[in-house]
Amino acid sequence: MAVLSMAMLLSACGAGPSAVTTQKADKTAREERCYQEFAALRKLDPAAYELYRQQFQTINDGYGVYKDNEPLVDGSSSEVMLTEINKALSLVCVRIKNAVYSNMMNRVDALSTL
């Protein structure tokens, strides 16, 4: 009960949405959109799906190294690695978005020639 009361009290203190909360929500929405487009690509273009799946696997491997060594390295090294991982994720998501768009445009072109 005390935790619930504290949560309600704290939520009342922050009545307006903070920039951090908005940024996290935007990031979550982008990640979800990327995942949905990646899932769509599986049927639209299996070869592209496999290429991006391999890229995600490489990123996941790098993240594993980061997490395993995070307590052993200084904050700057850890921050650089995490920044690079996030940059790579963003890049792959842009590539996926482009692949889905290109695939759909090719289908539109095929329909327009009927």
Coordinates of N, CA and C in Angstrom, one line a residue:
M1 N 0.8 -1.2 0.0 CA 0.0 0.0 0.0 C 0.9 1.3 0.0
A2 N 2.0 1.2 0.8 CA 2.9 2.4 0.8 C 3.5 2.7 -0.5
V3 N 3.8 1.6 -1.3 CA 4.4 1.8 -2.6 C 3.4 2.4 -3.5
L4 N 2.2 2.0 -3.5 CA 1.1 2.5 -4.3 C 0.9 4.0 -4.0
S5 N 0.9 4.3 -2.7 CA 0.7 5.7 -2.3 C 1.8 6.6 -2.8
M6 N 3.0 6.1 -2.6 CA 4.2 6.8 -3.1 C 4.2 7.0 -4.6
A7 N 3.8 6.0 -5.3 CA 3.7 6.1 -6.8 C 2.7 7.1 -7.2
M8 N 1.5 7.1 -6.5 CA 0.5 8.1 -6.8 C 1.0 9.5 -6.5
L9 N 1.7 9.7 -5.4 CA 2.2 11.0 -5.0 C 3.2 11.5 -6.0
L10 N 4.1 10.6 -6.4 CA 5.2 11.0 -7.4 C 4.6 11.3 -8.7
S11 N 3.6 10.5 -9.1 CA 3.0 10.8 -10.4 C 2.2 12.1 -10.4
A12 N 1.7 12.5 -9.3 CA 1.0 13.8 -9.2 C 2.0 14.9 -9.3
C13 N 3.2 14.7 -8.8 CA 4.2 15.8 -8.9 C 4.6 16.1 -10.3
G14 N 4.6 15.1 -11.1 CA 5.1 15.3 -12.5 C 3.9 15.3 -13.5
A15 N 3.0 16.3 -13.3 CA 1.7 16.3 -14.1 C 2.0 16.4 -15.6
G16 N 3.0 17.2 -16.0 CA 3.2 17.4 -17.4 C 4.2 16.4 -17.9
P17 N 4.1 16.0 -19.2 CA 5.1 15.0 -19.7 C 6.5 15.6 -19.8
S18 N 7.4 14.9 -19.3 CA 8.8 15.4 -19.4 C 9.4 15.1 -20.7
A19 N 10.5 15.7 -21.0 CA 11.2 15.5 -22.3 C 11.8 14.1 -22.3
V20 N 12.2 13.6 -21.2 CA 12.8 12.3 -21.1 C 11.8 11.2 -21.4
T21 N 10.6 11.4 -20.8 CA 9.5 10.4 -21.0 C 9.1 10.4 -22.5
T22 N 9.0 11.6 -23.1 CA 8.6 11.7 -24.5 C 9.7 11.1 -25.4
Q23 N 10.9 11.3 -25.1 CA 12.0 10.7 -25.9 C 12.0 9.2 -25.8
K24 N 11.7 8.7 -24.6 CA 11.6 7.2 -24.4 C 10.5 6.6 -25.2
A25 N 9.3 7.3 -25.1 CA 8.1 6.9 -25.9 C 8.4 6.9 -27.4
D26 N 9.1 8.0 -27.9 CA 9.4 8.0 -29.3 C 10.3 6.9 -29.7
K27 N 11.3 6.6 -28.8 CA 12.3 5.6 -29.1 C 11.6 4.2 -29.1
T28 N 10.7 4.0 -28.2 CA 9.9 2.7 -28.2 C 9.1 2.6 -29.4
A29 N 8.4 3.7 -29.8 CA 7.6 3.6 -31.0 C 8.4 3.3 -32.3
R30 N 9.6 4.0 -32.4 CA 10.5 3.7 -33.5 C 11.0 2.2 -33.5
E31 N 11.3 1.7 -32.3 CA 11.7 0.3 -32.3 C 10.6 -0.6 -32.7
E32 N 9.4 -0.3 -32.2 CA 8.3 -1.2 -32.6 C 8.0 -1.1 -34.1
R33 N 8.1 0.1 -34.7 CA 7.9 0.2 -36.1 C 9.0 -0.5 -36.9
C34 N 10.2 -0.5 -36.4 CA 11.3 -1.2 -37.0 C 11.0 -2.7 -37.0
Y35 N 10.6 -3.2 -35.8 CA 10.3 -4.6 -35.7 C 9.2 -5.0 -36.6
Q36 N 8.1 -4.2 -36.7 CA 7.0 -4.5 -37.6 C 7.4 -4.6 -39.1
E37 N 8.2 -3.6 -39.5 CA 8.7 -3.6 -40.9 C 9.6 -4.7 -41.1
F38 N 10.4 -5.1 -40.2 CA 11.3 -6.2 -40.3 C 10.5 -7.5 -40.4
A39 N 9.5 -7.7 -39.7 CA 8.6 -8.8 -39.8 C 7.9 -8.9 -41.1
A40 N 7.5 -7.7 -41.6 CA 6.8 -7.7 -43.0 C 7.8 -8.0 -44.1
L41 N 9.0 -7.7 -43.9 CA 10.1 -7.9 -44.9 C 10.3 -9.4 -45.1
R42 N 10.0 -10.2 -44.0 CA 10.2 -11.7 -44.1 C 9.4 -12.3 -45.2
K43 N 8.2 -11.8 -45.5 CA 7.4 -12.3 -46.6 C 7.6 -11.5 -47.9
L44 N 7.8 -10.2 -47.7 CA 8.0 -9.3 -48.9 C 9.2 -9.6 -49.7
D45 N 10.3 -9.8 -49.0 CA 11.6 -10.0 -49.6 C 12.5 -10.8 -48.7
P46 N 12.4 -12.2 -48.8 CA 13.1 -13.1 -47.8 C 14.6 -12.9 -47.9
A47 N 15.2 -12.6 -49.0 CA 16.7 -12.3 -49.1 C 17.1 -11.1 -48.3
A48 N 16.3 -10.0 -48.5 CA 16.6 -8.8 -47.7 C 16.4 -9.1 -46.2
Y49 N 15.4 -9.8 -45.9 CA 15.1 -10.2 -44.5 C 16.3 -10.9 -43.9
E50 N 16.8 -11.9 -44.6 CA 18.0 -12.6 -44.1 C 19.2 -11.7 -43.9
L51 N 19.4 -10.8 -44.9 CA 20.6 -9.9 -44.8 C 20.5 -9.1 -43.5
Y52 N 19.3 -8.5 -43.2 CA 19.1 -7.7 -42.1 C 19.1 -8.5 -40.8
R53 N 18.6 -9.7 -40.9 CA 18.7 -10.6 -39.7 C 20.1 -10.9 -39.3
Q54 N 21.0 -11.0 -40.3 CA 22.4 -11.2 -40.0 C 23.0 -10.0 -39.4
Q55 N 22.6 -8.8 -39.9 CA 23.1 -7.6 -39.3 C 22.6 -7.4 -37.9
F56 N 21.4 -7.7 -37.6 CA 20.9 -7.7 -36.2 C 21.7 -8.6 -35.3
Q57 N 22.0 -9.8 -35.9 CA 22.8 -10.8 -35.1 C 24.2 -10.2 -34.7
T58 N 24.8 -9.6 -35.7 CA 26.1 -9.0 -35.4 C 26.0 -7.9 -34.3
I59 N 24.9 -7.1 -34.4 CA 24.7 -6.1 -33.4 C 24.5 -6.7 -32.0
N60 N 23.7 -7.8 -32.0 CA 23.4 -8.5 -30.8 C 24.7 -9.1 -30.2
D61 N 25.5 -9.6 -31.0 CA 26.8 -10.2 -30.6 C 27.7 -9.0 -29.9
G62 N 27.7 -7.9 -30.6 CA 28.4 -6.7 -30.0 C 27.8 -6.3 -28.7
Y63 N 26.5 -6.3 -28.6 CA 25.9 -6.0 -27.4 C 26.2 -6.9 -26.2
G64 N 26.3 -8.2 -26.6 CA 26.7 -9.2 -25.6 C 28.1 -8.9 -25.1
V65 N 29.0 -8.6 -25.9 CA 30.4 -8.2 -25.5 C 30.3 -7.0 -24.6
Y66 N 29.5 -6.0 -25.0 CA 29.4 -4.8 -24.2 C 28.9 -5.1 -22.8
K67 N 27.8 -5.9 -22.7 CA 27.2 -6.2 -21.4 C 28.2 -7.1 -20.5
D68 N 28.9 -8.0 -21.2 CA 29.8 -8.8 -20.4 C 31.0 -8.0 -19.8
N69 N 31.4 -7.0 -20.6 CA 32.6 -6.2 -20.2 C 32.2 -4.8 -19.5
E70 N 31.0 -4.5 -19.5 CA 30.6 -3.2 -19.0 C 31.2 -2.9 -17.6
P71 N 31.1 -3.8 -16.7 CA 31.7 -3.5 -15.3 C 33.2 -3.4 -15.3
L72 N 33.8 -3.9 -16.4 CA 35.3 -4.0 -16.4 C 36.0 -2.8 -17.0
V73 N 35.2 -2.1 -17.8 CA 35.8 -0.9 -18.6 C 35.3 0.4 -18.0
D74 N 36.1 1.4 -18.3 CA 35.7 2.8 -17.8 C 34.4 3.2 -18.5
G75 N 33.8 4.2 -17.9 CA 32.5 4.7 -18.4 C 32.6 5.3 -19.8
S76 N 33.7 5.9 -20.2 CA 33.8 6.4 -21.5 C 33.8 5.3 -22.6
S77 N 34.5 4.3 -22.3 CA 34.6 3.2 -23.3 C 33.2 2.5 -23.4
S78 N 32.6 2.3 -22.3 CA 31.2 1.8 -22.3 C 30.2 2.6 -23.0
E79 N 30.3 3.9 -22.8 CA 29.4 4.9 -23.5 C 29.7 4.9 -25.0
V80 N 30.9 4.8 -25.4 CA 31.2 4.8 -26.9 C 30.6 3.5 -27.5
M81 N 30.8 2.4 -26.8 CA 30.3 1.1 -27.4 C 28.8 1.2 -27.5
L82 N 28.1 1.6 -26.5 CA 26.7 1.7 -26.5 C 26.2 2.7 -27.6
T83 N 26.9 3.8 -27.7 CA 26.5 4.7 -28.8 C 26.6 4.1 -30.2
E84 N 27.7 3.3 -30.4 CA 27.9 2.6 -31.7 C 26.8 1.6 -31.9
I85 N 26.5 0.9 -30.9 CA 25.4 -0.1 -31.0 C 24.1 0.5 -31.4
N86 N 23.8 1.6 -30.7 CA 22.5 2.3 -31.0 C 22.5 2.9 -32.4
K87 N 23.7 3.4 -32.8 CA 23.8 3.9 -34.2 C 23.6 2.8 -35.2
A88 N 24.2 1.7 -35.0 CA 24.1 0.5 -35.9 C 22.6 0.1 -36.0
L89 N 22.0 0.0 -34.8 CA 20.5 -0.4 -34.8 C 19.7 0.6 -35.6
S90 N 20.0 1.9 -35.4 CA 19.3 2.9 -36.2 C 19.5 2.8 -37.7
L91 N 20.7 2.5 -38.1 CA 21.1 2.4 -39.5 C 20.4 1.2 -40.1
V92 N 20.4 0.0 -39.4 CA 19.7 -1.2 -39.9 C 18.2 -0.9 -40.0
C93 N 17.6 -0.2 -39.1 CA 16.2 0.1 -39.2 C 15.9 1.0 -40.4
V94 N 16.7 2.0 -40.6 CA 16.5 2.8 -41.8 C 16.6 2.0 -43.1
R95 N 17.6 1.0 -43.1 CA 17.7 0.2 -44.3 C 16.5 -0.7 -44.5
I96 N 15.9 -1.2 -43.4 CA 14.7 -2.0 -43.4 C 13.6 -1.2 -44.0
K97 N 13.4 0.0 -43.4 CA 12.3 0.9 -43.9 C 12.4 1.1 -45.4
N98 N 13.6 1.4 -45.9 CA 13.9 1.6 -47.3 C 13.5 0.4 -48.1
A99 N 13.9 -0.8 -47.6 CA 13.7 -2.0 -48.3 C 12.2 -2.3 -48.5
V100 N 11.5 -2.1 -47.4 CA 10.0 -2.3 -47.4 C 9.4 -1.3 -48.4
Y101 N 9.8 0.0 -48.3 CA 9.2 1.0 -49.2 C 9.5 0.6 -50.7
S102 N 10.8 0.3 -51.0 CA 11.2 0.0 -52.3 C 10.4 -1.2 -52.8
N103 N 10.2 -2.2 -52.0 CA 9.4 -3.4 -52.4 C 8.0 -3.1 -52.7
M104 N 7.4 -2.2 -51.9 CA 6.0 -1.9 -52.1 C 5.9 -1.0 -53.4
M105 N 6.8 -0.1 -53.6 CA 6.8 0.7 -54.8 C 7.0 -0.1 -56.1
N106 N 7.8 -1.2 -56.0 CA 7.9 -2.1 -57.1 C 6.6 -2.8 -57.4
R107 N 5.9 -3.1 -56.4 CA 4.6 -3.8 -56.5 C 3.5 -2.8 -57.1
V108 N 3.6 -1.5 -56.7 CA 2.7 -0.5 -57.3 C 3.0 -0.3 -58.7
D109 N 4.3 -0.3 -59.1 CA 4.7 -0.1 -60.5 C 4.2 -1.3 -61.3
A110 N 4.2 -2.5 -60.8 CA 3.7 -3.7 -61.5 C 2.2 -3.6 -61.7
L111 N 1.5 -3.1 -60.7 CA 0.1 -2.9 -60.9 C -0.3 -1.8 -61.9
S112 N 0.5 -0.8 -61.9 CA 0.2 0.4 -62.8 C 0.4 0.0 -64.3
T113 N 1.2 -1.0 -64.5 CA 1.4 -1.4 -65.9 C 0.3 -2.4 -66.5
L114 N -0.6 -2.7 -65.7 CA -1.7 -3.6 -66.1 C -2.6 -3.0 -67.1

